[in-house]
């Protein structure tokens, strides 16, 4: 019976047959006993682990090599079927079992799927290789061969299985495969293109053996098309040199390199670059040629276009950094300088060694304000950058202004890693800017604020005054007769005088007050706080006093000024109104004898309006025949006769009536009308005098001459013309000039005086005693008469000083050989005083007022009698 119990014969027959079989086996055993012993010995002595099973799958042999590798003694397994458990840890057939069973392919496939094969050497034998995880000492790879054992009849009576521990080989193989896999993966996935070339014909030709996907992509082809292709032409060589088309020259150079590397075994590298039409690098490659141990050539081509571009950009940035005119410094995240450029050194004076490792505080000037760092960091945090002006200090201590842009550089995690500061030195620009601003707001000549800045200052002062509840005052200062000074001494000197005036004005007020120049000789002072103890009029008087001090350039004894004052809030609530009202007040000062101050009053506006109307009316006055000449007699009380008459202008205004000359003559002077009016007076007076002469009244004629008339270059010609025209002989004409005119014009006009004198016309100084005459001029000028100002005459009776002045003038005139006329004689007492002082020429209401010609003519006889009476000694 077999172990699978396959028996169908009846028991008696079976027993009989079994008995026969056993007998037969024993016979065979006996016959082959020695043969088996021999085989057992071979198996036993084999170094190859071997075991044998019989047709019942029972182990019959388990050699020592098996004992060794499985640590299972033969005694414990022979005669059992434990081989299955030993190999597989469970009851499943071994290869030898399948042989004994003569199993079909499906059984081999089932138990050794993919890992078995028929033995090529031994008929009916199978080989397999498998991993045995339950092996002692860990899993083992075994290669095993099982072959059938036959009896003489060719019946399988067992199987022998040899085992080979191939673990080391298998591991090595697996390691190799893994390595191969790894390198293949690398080859397949690497970004550099790799082409493997196989040499042909002793290294004269090469064919493509392999190429990776990067190389396929680079040469826009695929491996199948390229493998086996010889590298004879440029097109085939292209992928080795660069992606895309390549010049023949480059391709041949590449082939040469490949051949050379194959011959010498020395690796070579080539760098190739292709540009677009604009010169931009399109494709840059580093290709390395290496001879492999197999004799193949590996061409590794690395695309360095991006790197080259980055490099080019870096070089450009570095060049910009080195050569830019802007100073640049870079700090680390803590704000420590890590790099500076040459412009930084040029601007700050600190070289790289001195700056690197320092904080930017190295440049701190202390002028930036305490809140600056906070503002800067806040902006860097919020905006990532900051831009603005910074006052810094150079190494030499000099302060400079820079326009800086500070930018934060973030790292990959978005944290600030660097700060880059780029700055320009804008100190000069700033200075120029300041200069331009200064020029826009300041008067070029005196450096004082101009009208523009003045308006701002006034508005500011008003705002402060409103807040603090105090007042401000505007002083409008106009120099008296500045035009004359300018004309006499020239513009350069006029400018010098204005500069000195500006200096003096500034010295008269507080630093907080504003002194401005509107132009010409007009200055404005803003007194910012009138609540302070010193009154505005005090300041004004100090100014006038300061102006009256001697000026050395030009050499002017006295400069006077007229000051108009307007005040906030009384006279206006804005700069324009206050200025206008101060201007009106200044005109009032001008009108009132100048060298004085006037506070603005509402009435002044009215007067100003009146003045404006007058001005326009005056322009029409000659044409409208509104002007008249009145005459006042002059008497010689010693001779007892009327010897002359003074022509005095009158304006009979159609609505206002008679306008006094004091009111309209300065206006006529101001608006330039005095020259034609004066000419008209002279002509009219000469004609009237001639009329009197013709009527037998041969009187001397005095005519007033204004400053402007005197300056008229055609004056002499005009006088000569009028004399000729009217027929009046020059010796009958006397021109009266005020002392002020004479003193102002004296230096320049001695020639004009002489010319008038040469005409035969006499000259007299009017209002003498009021104008600070320089006595030396009196001796130089061809003067005939001094007219004592009526203010002295009027007071000479009761004011000792006036009496003294009158006496002095009379004596002076006598000494200099001039005649002397006392004007404004109104009383007999005055007359007596004058007569006593031997002053015989008089003019005044005592004798007669200025009257029209007709009246004058009528009165002449009466006046003659009075004078004659006066001439007789007073009882
Ligand atoms: N209170 C008082 N006054 C007396 C007396 N005697 C004469 N007067 C006034 O004194 C002024 C004398 O003229 P003036 O000093 O040249 O002063 C003149 C003169 O400077 C100027 N003026 C008058 N007519 C002319 C003119 O045709 N041309 C120029 N350039 N100026 C003129 O106007 C000024 C004033 O002229 P009037 O008002 O006419 O005033 C005249 C005259 O009326 C007197 O006893 N008592």
mmCIF file of C-alpha atoms in Angstrom, residues 495-739:
data_model
loop_
_atom_site.group_PDB
_atom_site.id
_atom_site.type_symbol
_atom_site.label_atom_id
_atom_site.label_comp_id
_atom_site.label_asym_id
_atom_site.label_seq_id
_atom_site.Cartn_x
_atom_site.Cartn_y
_atom_site.Cartn_z
ATOM 1 C CA UNK A 495 20.604 150.708 -3.293
ATOM 2 C CA UNK A 496 23.256 151.091 -0.603
ATOM 3 C CA UNK A 497 21.062 153.498 1.242
ATOM 4 C CA UNK A 498 18.130 151.095 1.090
ATOM 5 C CA UNK A 499 20.311 148.275 2.445
ATOM 6 C CA UNK A 500 21.394 150.478 5.317
ATOM 7 C CA UNK A 501 17.794 151.541 5.941
ATOM 8 C CA UNK A 502 16.787 147.867 6.065
ATOM 9 C CA UNK A 503 19.510 147.201 8.605
ATOM 10 C CA UNK A 504 18.438 150.133 10.736
ATOM 11 C CA UNK A 505 14.785 149.145 10.605
ATOM 12 C CA UNK A 506 15.632 145.638 11.761
ATOM 13 C CA UNK A 507 17.660 147.009 14.613
ATOM 14 C CA UNK A 508 14.639 149.011 15.776
ATOM 15 C CA UNK A 509 12.321 146.025 16.303
ATOM 16 C CA UNK A 510 12.309 142.676 18.027
ATOM 17 C CA UNK A 511 13.535 139.580 16.208
ATOM 18 C CA UNK A 512 10.020 138.206 16.293
ATOM 19 C CA UNK A 513 8.705 141.191 14.359
ATOM 20 C CA UNK A 514 8.839 141.173 10.567
ATOM 21 C CA UNK A 515 10.601 143.811 8.536
ATOM 22 C CA UNK A 516 9.732 143.541 4.841
ATOM 23 C CA UNK A 517 10.371 145.550 1.722
ATOM 24 C CA UNK A 518 7.549 146.052 -0.727
ATOM 25 C CA UNK A 519 9.786 147.579 -3.352
ATOM 26 C CA UNK A 520 11.320 150.985 -3.997
ATOM 27 C CA UNK A 521 11.608 152.854 -0.745
ATOM 28 C CA UNK A 522 8.581 151.223 0.863
ATOM 29 C CA UNK A 523 9.097 149.077 3.927
ATOM 30 C CA UNK A 524 6.607 147.302 6.150
ATOM 31 C CA UNK A 525 7.100 146.318 9.736
ATOM 32 C CA UNK A 526 4.746 143.849 11.390
ATOM 33 C CA UNK A 527 4.739 144.257 15.122
ATOM 34 C CA UNK A 528 3.456 140.901 16.252
ATOM 35 C CA UNK A 529 2.169 141.782 19.672
ATOM 36 C CA UNK A 530 1.021 145.274 20.503
ATOM 37 C CA UNK A 531 0.043 144.262 24.005
ATOM 38 C CA UNK A 532 3.687 144.424 24.998
ATOM 39 C CA UNK A 533 4.723 147.427 27.076
ATOM 40 C CA UNK A 534 6.496 149.332 24.360
ATOM 41 C CA UNK A 535 3.955 151.295 22.397
ATOM 42 C CA UNK A 536 3.823 151.291 18.623
ATOM 43 C CA UNK A 537 4.475 154.999 18.460
ATOM 44 C CA UNK A 538 7.614 154.488 20.495
ATOM 45 C CA UNK A 539 8.878 152.066 17.914
ATOM 46 C CA UNK A 540 7.952 154.496 15.143
ATOM 47 C CA UNK A 541 9.844 157.334 16.743
ATOM 48 C CA UNK A 542 12.833 155.099 17.248
ATOM 49 C CA UNK A 543 12.688 154.309 13.541
ATOM 50 C CA UNK A 544 12.472 157.933 12.505
ATOM 51 C CA UNK A 545 15.327 158.787 14.826
ATOM 52 C CA UNK A 546 17.413 155.971 13.461
ATOM 53 C CA UNK A 547 16.809 157.169 9.902
ATOM 54 C CA UNK A 548 17.871 160.657 10.831
ATOM 55 C CA UNK A 549 21.337 159.392 11.745
ATOM 56 C CA UNK A 550 24.070 160.268 9.298
ATOM 57 C CA UNK A 551 24.409 158.012 6.251
ATOM 58 C CA UNK A 552 27.913 157.626 4.946
ATOM 59 C CA UNK A 553 27.034 155.896 1.696
ATOM 60 C CA UNK A 554 25.715 157.925 0.061
ATOM 61 C CA UNK A 555 26.833 160.917 2.084
ATOM 62 C CA UNK A 556 23.396 162.045 3.251
ATOM 63 C CA UNK A 557 22.973 163.950 6.441
ATOM 64 C CA UNK A 558 19.383 163.041 7.019
ATOM 65 C CA UNK A 559 16.857 160.630 5.661
ATOM 66 C CA UNK A 560 13.368 161.055 6.846
ATOM 67 C CA UNK A 561 10.481 158.730 6.507
ATOM 68 C CA UNK A 562 6.734 158.869 6.637
ATOM 69 C CA UNK A 563 5.084 156.158 8.634
ATOM 70 C CA UNK A 564 1.498 154.985 8.431
ATOM 71 C CA UNK A 565 0.146 152.574 11.027
ATOM 72 C CA UNK A 566 -2.772 150.227 10.834
ATOM 73 C CA UNK A 567 -3.733 147.900 13.637
ATOM 74 C CA UNK A 568 -5.419 144.545 14.002
ATOM 75 C CA UNK A 569 -8.208 144.094 14.839
ATOM 76 C CA UNK A 570 -9.361 147.738 14.757
ATOM 77 C CA UNK A 571 -8.320 148.611 11.201
ATOM 78 C CA UNK A 572 -8.791 145.315 9.413
ATOM 79 C CA UNK A 573 -8.984 141.566 9.780
ATOM 80 C CA UNK A 574 -6.767 140.488 6.926
ATOM 81 C CA UNK A 575 -3.375 141.261 5.455
ATOM 82 C CA UNK A 576 -4.706 143.094 2.416
ATOM 83 C CA UNK A 577 -6.910 145.474 4.359
ATOM 84 C CA UNK A 578 -4.287 146.177 6.981
ATOM 85 C CA UNK A 579 -1.708 146.906 4.276
ATOM 86 C CA UNK A 580 -4.096 149.191 2.421
ATOM 87 C CA UNK A 581 -4.923 151.096 5.569
ATOM 88 C CA UNK A 582 -1.295 151.427 6.632
ATOM 89 C CA UNK A 583 -0.597 152.767 3.143
ATOM 90 C CA UNK A 584 -3.370 155.352 3.509
ATOM 91 C CA UNK A 585 -2.014 156.353 6.906
ATOM 92 C CA UNK A 586 1.449 156.687 5.417
ATOM 93 C CA UNK A 587 0.058 159.089 2.800
ATOM 94 C CA UNK A 588 -1.415 161.077 5.573
ATOM 95 C CA UNK A 589 2.060 161.353 7.096
ATOM 96 C CA UNK A 590 3.414 162.439 3.750
ATOM 97 C CA UNK A 591 0.720 164.999 3.491
ATOM 98 C CA UNK A 592 1.434 166.213 6.960
ATOM 99 C CA UNK A 593 4.959 167.516 6.387
ATOM 100 C CA UNK A 594 6.513 164.047 6.200
ATOM 101 C CA UNK A 595 9.002 162.694 8.770
ATOM 102 C CA UNK A 596 6.092 161.812 10.931
ATOM 103 C CA UNK A 597 3.765 159.006 11.900
ATOM 104 C CA UNK A 598 0.031 158.669 11.373
ATOM 105 C CA UNK A 599 -2.322 156.091 12.793
ATOM 106 C CA UNK A 600 -4.974 155.004 10.368
ATOM 107 C CA UNK A 601 -8.396 156.446 10.947
ATOM 108 C CA UNK A 602 -11.582 155.789 9.078
ATOM 109 C CA UNK A 603 -11.489 159.435 8.065
ATOM 110 C CA UNK A 604 -8.281 158.798 6.162
ATOM 111 C CA UNK A 605 -10.067 156.553 3.775
ATOM 112 C CA UNK A 606 -12.342 159.390 3.042
ATOM 113 C CA UNK A 607 -9.376 161.686 2.557
ATOM 114 C CA UNK A 608 -7.731 159.162 0.327
ATOM 115 C CA UNK A 609 -10.826 158.926 -1.765
ATOM 116 C CA UNK A 610 -10.843 162.671 -1.936
ATOM 117 C CA UNK A 611 -7.248 162.639 -2.967
ATOM 118 C CA UNK A 612 -7.953 160.173 -5.743
ATOM 119 C CA UNK A 613 -10.763 162.328 -6.989
ATOM 120 C CA UNK A 614 -8.575 165.375 -6.763
ATOM 121 C CA UNK A 615 -5.965 163.637 -8.763
ATOM 122 C CA UNK A 616 -8.303 162.925 -11.623
ATOM 123 C CA UNK A 617 -9.765 166.437 -11.413
ATOM 124 C CA UNK A 618 -6.330 168.009 -11.338
ATOM 125 C CA UNK A 619 -5.401 166.251 -14.550
ATOM 126 C CA UNK A 620 -8.233 168.121 -16.245
ATOM 127 C CA UNK A 621 -7.729 171.413 -14.423
ATOM 128 C CA UNK A 622 -5.562 173.200 -16.983
ATOM 129 C CA UNK A 623 -7.814 172.308 -19.877
ATOM 130 C CA UNK A 624 -10.841 173.349 -17.871
ATOM 131 C CA UNK A 625 -9.231 176.668 -16.994
ATOM 132 C CA UNK A 626 -9.729 176.043 -13.308
ATOM 133 C CA UNK A 627 -6.268 177.248 -12.361
ATOM 134 C CA UNK A 628 -5.614 180.822 -11.510
ATOM 135 C CA UNK A 629 -2.617 182.798 -10.435
ATOM 136 C CA UNK A 630 -2.970 185.054 -7.415
ATOM 137 C CA UNK A 631 -0.448 187.689 -6.535
ATOM 138 C CA UNK A 632 0.733 188.862 -3.152
ATOM 139 C CA UNK A 633 2.592 192.122 -2.815
ATOM 140 C CA UNK A 634 6.116 192.436 -1.488
ATOM 141 C CA UNK A 635 7.135 195.673 0.082
ATOM 142 C CA UNK A 636 10.322 197.467 0.959
ATOM 143 C CA UNK A 637 9.486 199.224 4.161
ATOM 144 C CA UNK A 638 12.672 201.239 4.096
ATOM 145 C CA UNK A 639 12.078 202.593 0.626
ATOM 146 C CA UNK A 640 8.343 202.693 1.339
ATOM 147 C CA UNK A 641 7.216 201.062 -1.873
ATOM 148 C CA UNK A 642 5.756 197.904 -3.318
ATOM 149 C CA UNK A 643 8.671 196.482 -5.166
ATOM 150 C CA UNK A 644 7.359 193.121 -6.173
ATOM 151 C CA UNK A 645 4.745 190.452 -6.192
ATOM 152 C CA UNK A 646 4.749 186.706 -5.618
ATOM 153 C CA UNK A 647 2.743 184.516 -7.949
ATOM 154 C CA UNK A 648 0.725 181.955 -6.010
ATOM 155 C CA UNK A 649 -1.248 179.285 -7.706
ATOM 156 C CA UNK A 650 -4.925 178.723 -6.996
ATOM 157 C CA UNK A 651 -7.289 175.987 -8.098
ATOM 158 C CA UNK A 652 -10.854 176.949 -8.331
ATOM 159 C CA UNK A 653 -12.525 173.567 -8.289
ATOM 160 C CA UNK A 654 -15.999 173.623 -9.876
ATOM 161 C CA UNK A 655 -17.508 171.736 -6.919
ATOM 162 C CA UNK A 656 -15.067 171.978 -4.030
ATOM 163 C CA UNK A 657 -14.369 175.615 -4.569
ATOM 164 C CA UNK A 658 -10.914 176.953 -3.877
ATOM 165 C CA UNK A 659 -8.474 174.096 -3.216
ATOM 166 C CA UNK A 660 -5.440 175.258 -1.208
ATOM 167 C CA UNK A 661 -2.073 174.856 -2.916
ATOM 168 C CA UNK A 662 -0.668 172.897 0.039
ATOM 169 C CA UNK A 663 -3.228 170.216 -0.822
ATOM 170 C CA UNK A 664 -2.917 169.983 -4.554
ATOM 171 C CA UNK A 665 0.672 171.015 -5.309
ATOM 172 C CA UNK A 666 2.256 167.984 -3.594
ATOM 173 C CA UNK A 667 -0.315 165.893 -5.456
ATOM 174 C CA UNK A 668 0.616 167.576 -8.721
ATOM 175 C CA UNK A 669 4.247 166.825 -7.920
ATOM 176 C CA UNK A 670 3.434 163.237 -7.184
ATOM 177 C CA UNK A 671 1.507 162.602 -10.339
ATOM 178 C CA UNK A 672 3.984 164.481 -12.498
ATOM 179 C CA UNK A 673 1.587 167.363 -13.301
ATOM 180 C CA UNK A 674 3.652 170.024 -11.635
ATOM 181 C CA UNK A 675 5.924 170.577 -14.653
ATOM 182 C CA UNK A 676 3.170 171.573 -17.082
ATOM 183 C CA UNK A 677 1.283 173.407 -14.302
ATOM 184 C CA UNK A 678 4.480 175.224 -13.249
ATOM 185 C CA UNK A 679 5.152 176.194 -16.828
ATOM 186 C CA UNK A 680 1.626 177.516 -17.129
ATOM 187 C CA UNK A 681 2.049 179.561 -13.894
ATOM 188 C CA UNK A 682 5.381 181.006 -15.067
ATOM 189 C CA UNK A 683 3.970 181.969 -18.440
ATOM 190 C CA UNK A 684 0.811 183.431 -16.923
ATOM 191 C CA UNK A 685 2.732 185.346 -14.234
ATOM 192 C CA UNK A 686 5.291 186.711 -16.709
ATOM 193 C CA UNK A 687 2.503 187.794 -19.015
ATOM 194 C CA UNK A 688 0.644 189.460 -16.094
ATOM 195 C CA UNK A 689 3.842 191.153 -14.890
ATOM 196 C CA UNK A 690 4.433 192.397 -18.409
ATOM 197 C CA UNK A 691 0.894 193.718 -18.405
ATOM 198 C CA UNK A 692 1.615 195.591 -15.177
ATOM 199 C CA UNK A 693 4.880 196.844 -16.577
ATOM 200 C CA UNK A 694 3.055 198.021 -19.612
ATOM 201 C CA UNK A 695 0.636 199.820 -17.291
ATOM 202 C CA UNK A 696 3.554 201.495 -15.566
ATOM 203 C CA UNK A 697 3.718 199.198 -12.525
ATOM 204 C CA UNK A 698 7.212 197.872 -12.798
ATOM 205 C CA UNK A 699 7.232 195.213 -10.146
ATOM 206 C CA UNK A 700 9.548 192.292 -9.574
ATOM 207 C CA UNK A 701 7.887 188.951 -10.040
ATOM 208 C CA UNK A 702 8.579 185.953 -7.818
ATOM 209 C CA UNK A 703 7.490 182.502 -9.006
ATOM 210 C CA UNK A 704 7.784 179.274 -7.019
ATOM 211 C CA UNK A 705 9.667 176.461 -8.607
ATOM 212 C CA UNK A 706 9.012 172.900 -7.545
ATOM 213 C CA UNK A 707 11.635 170.152 -7.211
ATOM 214 C CA UNK A 708 10.509 168.439 -10.345
ATOM 215 C CA UNK A 709 10.597 171.604 -12.352
ATOM 216 C CA UNK A 710 14.054 172.234 -11.117
ATOM 217 C CA UNK A 711 15.140 168.804 -12.235
ATOM 218 C CA UNK A 712 13.659 169.304 -15.667
ATOM 219 C CA UNK A 713 16.643 169.353 -18.019
ATOM 220 C CA UNK A 714 14.774 171.795 -20.255
ATOM 221 C CA UNK A 715 14.084 174.202 -17.375
ATOM 222 C CA UNK A 716 16.520 176.903 -18.459
ATOM 223 C CA UNK A 717 15.375 176.736 -22.052
ATOM 224 C CA UNK A 718 11.766 176.862 -20.906
ATOM 225 C CA UNK A 719 12.377 179.947 -18.731
ATOM 226 C CA UNK A 720 14.266 181.655 -21.537
ATOM 227 C CA UNK A 721 11.469 180.736 -23.927
ATOM 228 C CA UNK A 722 8.735 182.135 -21.651
ATOM 229 C CA UNK A 723 10.707 185.341 -21.017
ATOM 230 C CA UNK A 724 11.184 185.743 -24.721
ATOM 231 C CA UNK A 725 7.566 184.891 -25.401
ATOM 232 C CA UNK A 726 6.117 187.281 -22.822
ATOM 233 C CA UNK A 727 8.763 189.951 -23.250
ATOM 234 C CA UNK A 728 9.529 190.208 -19.520
ATOM 235 C CA UNK A 729 13.118 191.162 -18.957
ATOM 236 C CA UNK A 730 14.947 188.521 -16.891
ATOM 237 C CA UNK A 731 16.059 190.932 -14.220
ATOM 238 C CA UNK A 732 12.403 191.309 -13.191
ATOM 239 C CA UNK A 733 12.038 187.640 -12.521
ATOM 240 C CA UNK A 734 13.014 185.829 -9.373
ATOM 241 C CA UNK A 735 12.600 182.096 -8.920
ATOM 242 C CA UNK A 736 11.905 180.798 -5.435
ATOM 243 C CA UNK A 737 13.157 177.405 -4.441
ATOM 244 C CA UNK A 738 12.553 175.871 -1.053
ATOM 245 C CA UNK A 739 15.528 175.279 1.135
#
